[in-house]
Amino acid sequence: MKKKIGLDKFCDLLSKINMDFTDFILEDWESEEEGNIKLNGLTQKEWINLYLQFLEKKSKDYEK
């Protein structure tokens, strides 16, 4: 059975996911040499695609 949550709990979850995404970007940047394009800037579409990929991976974690 899957546990249901209310809007407040979901908003808390969104905040956590956004912080995790920021950590993911920063950790990825720190692990690479000069020239990482993520912090130099991406197009809005590229950022959204990157975020959606991140969410896809995260959603699998929450299914467990």
mmCIF file of C-alpha atoms in Angstrom:
data_model
loop_
_atom_site.group_PDB
_atom_site.id
_atom_site.type_symbol
_atom_site.label_atom_id
_atom_site.label_comp_id
_atom_site.label_asym_id
_atom_site.label_seq_id
_atom_site.Cartn_x
_atom_site.Cartn_y
_atom_site.Cartn_z
ATOM 1 C CA MET A 1 0.000 0.000 0.000
ATOM 2 C CA LYS A 2 1.303 3.423 -0.885
ATOM 3 C CA LYS A 3 1.129 6.120 1.759
ATOM 4 C CA LYS A 4 -0.831 9.239 0.819
ATOM 5 C CA ILE A 5 0.433 12.669 1.796
ATOM 6 C CA GLY A 6 -1.118 16.119 1.925
ATOM 7 C CA LEU A 7 -0.108 19.277 0.115
ATOM 8 C CA ASP A 8 2.123 20.527 2.961
ATOM 9 C CA LYS A 9 4.113 17.307 2.972
ATOM 10 C CA PHE A 10 4.374 17.371 -0.822
ATOM 11 C CA CYS A 11 5.676 20.960 -0.753
ATOM 12 C CA ASP A 12 8.284 19.877 1.810
ATOM 13 C CA LEU A 13 9.262 17.067 -0.550
ATOM 14 C CA LEU A 14 9.613 19.520 -3.456
ATOM 15 C CA SER A 15 11.889 21.720 -1.356
ATOM 16 C CA LYS A 16 14.064 18.732 -0.508
ATOM 17 C CA ILE A 17 14.216 17.624 -4.137
ATOM 18 C CA ASN A 18 15.251 21.126 -5.219
ATOM 19 C CA MET A 19 18.021 21.192 -2.612
ATOM 20 C CA ASP A 20 19.131 17.721 -3.738
ATOM 21 C CA PHE A 21 19.224 18.943 -7.348
ATOM 22 C CA THR A 22 21.409 21.893 -6.348
ATOM 23 C CA ASP A 23 23.741 19.535 -4.473
ATOM 24 C CA PHE A 24 23.823 17.223 -7.500
ATOM 25 C CA ILE A 25 24.865 20.093 -9.787
ATOM 26 C CA LEU A 26 27.487 21.420 -7.376
ATOM 27 C CA GLU A 27 28.957 17.985 -6.645
ATOM 28 C CA ASP A 28 29.066 17.200 -10.342
ATOM 29 C CA TRP A 29 30.802 20.522 -10.983
ATOM 30 C CA GLU A 30 33.347 19.960 -8.233
ATOM 31 C CA SER A 31 34.231 16.549 -9.597
ATOM 32 C CA GLU A 32 35.100 17.845 -13.073
ATOM 33 C CA GLU A 33 37.939 19.893 -14.438
ATOM 34 C CA GLU A 34 37.590 23.380 -15.879
ATOM 35 C CA GLY A 35 35.031 23.849 -18.590
ATOM 36 C CA ASN A 36 31.948 22.437 -16.914
ATOM 37 C CA ILE A 37 29.070 24.059 -18.763
ATOM 38 C CA LYS A 38 26.465 23.541 -16.054
ATOM 39 C CA LEU A 39 27.622 26.456 -13.947
ATOM 40 C CA ASN A 40 28.630 28.530 -16.958
ATOM 41 C CA GLY A 41 25.012 28.373 -17.979
ATOM 42 C CA LEU A 42 22.637 26.240 -19.972
ATOM 43 C CA THR A 43 19.622 27.210 -21.963
ATOM 44 C CA GLN A 44 16.322 27.112 -20.128
ATOM 45 C CA LYS A 45 15.380 23.971 -22.065
ATOM 46 C CA GLU A 46 18.690 22.288 -21.190
ATOM 47 C CA TRP A 47 18.193 23.071 -17.474
ATOM 48 C CA ILE A 48 14.657 21.688 -17.608
ATOM 49 C CA ASN A 49 15.815 18.525 -19.364
ATOM 50 C CA LEU A 50 18.579 18.045 -16.811
ATOM 51 C CA TYR A 51 16.097 18.582 -13.966
ATOM 52 C CA LEU A 52 13.629 16.116 -15.503
ATOM 53 C CA GLN A 53 16.377 13.500 -15.789
ATOM 54 C CA PHE A 54 17.213 14.113 -12.139
ATOM 55 C CA LEU A 55 13.524 13.757 -11.182
ATOM 56 C CA GLU A 56 13.251 10.501 -13.102
ATOM 57 C CA LYS A 57 16.123 9.035 -11.087
ATOM 58 C CA LYS A 58 14.683 10.428 -7.829
ATOM 59 C CA SER A 59 11.216 9.028 -8.525
ATOM 60 C CA LYS A 60 12.694 5.544 -8.754
ATOM 61 C CA ASP A 61 14.193 6.034 -5.281
ATOM 62 C CA TYR A 62 10.767 6.925 -3.892
ATOM 63 C CA GLU A 63 9.152 3.845 -5.467
ATOM 64 C CA LYS A 64 11.306 1.576 -3.311
#
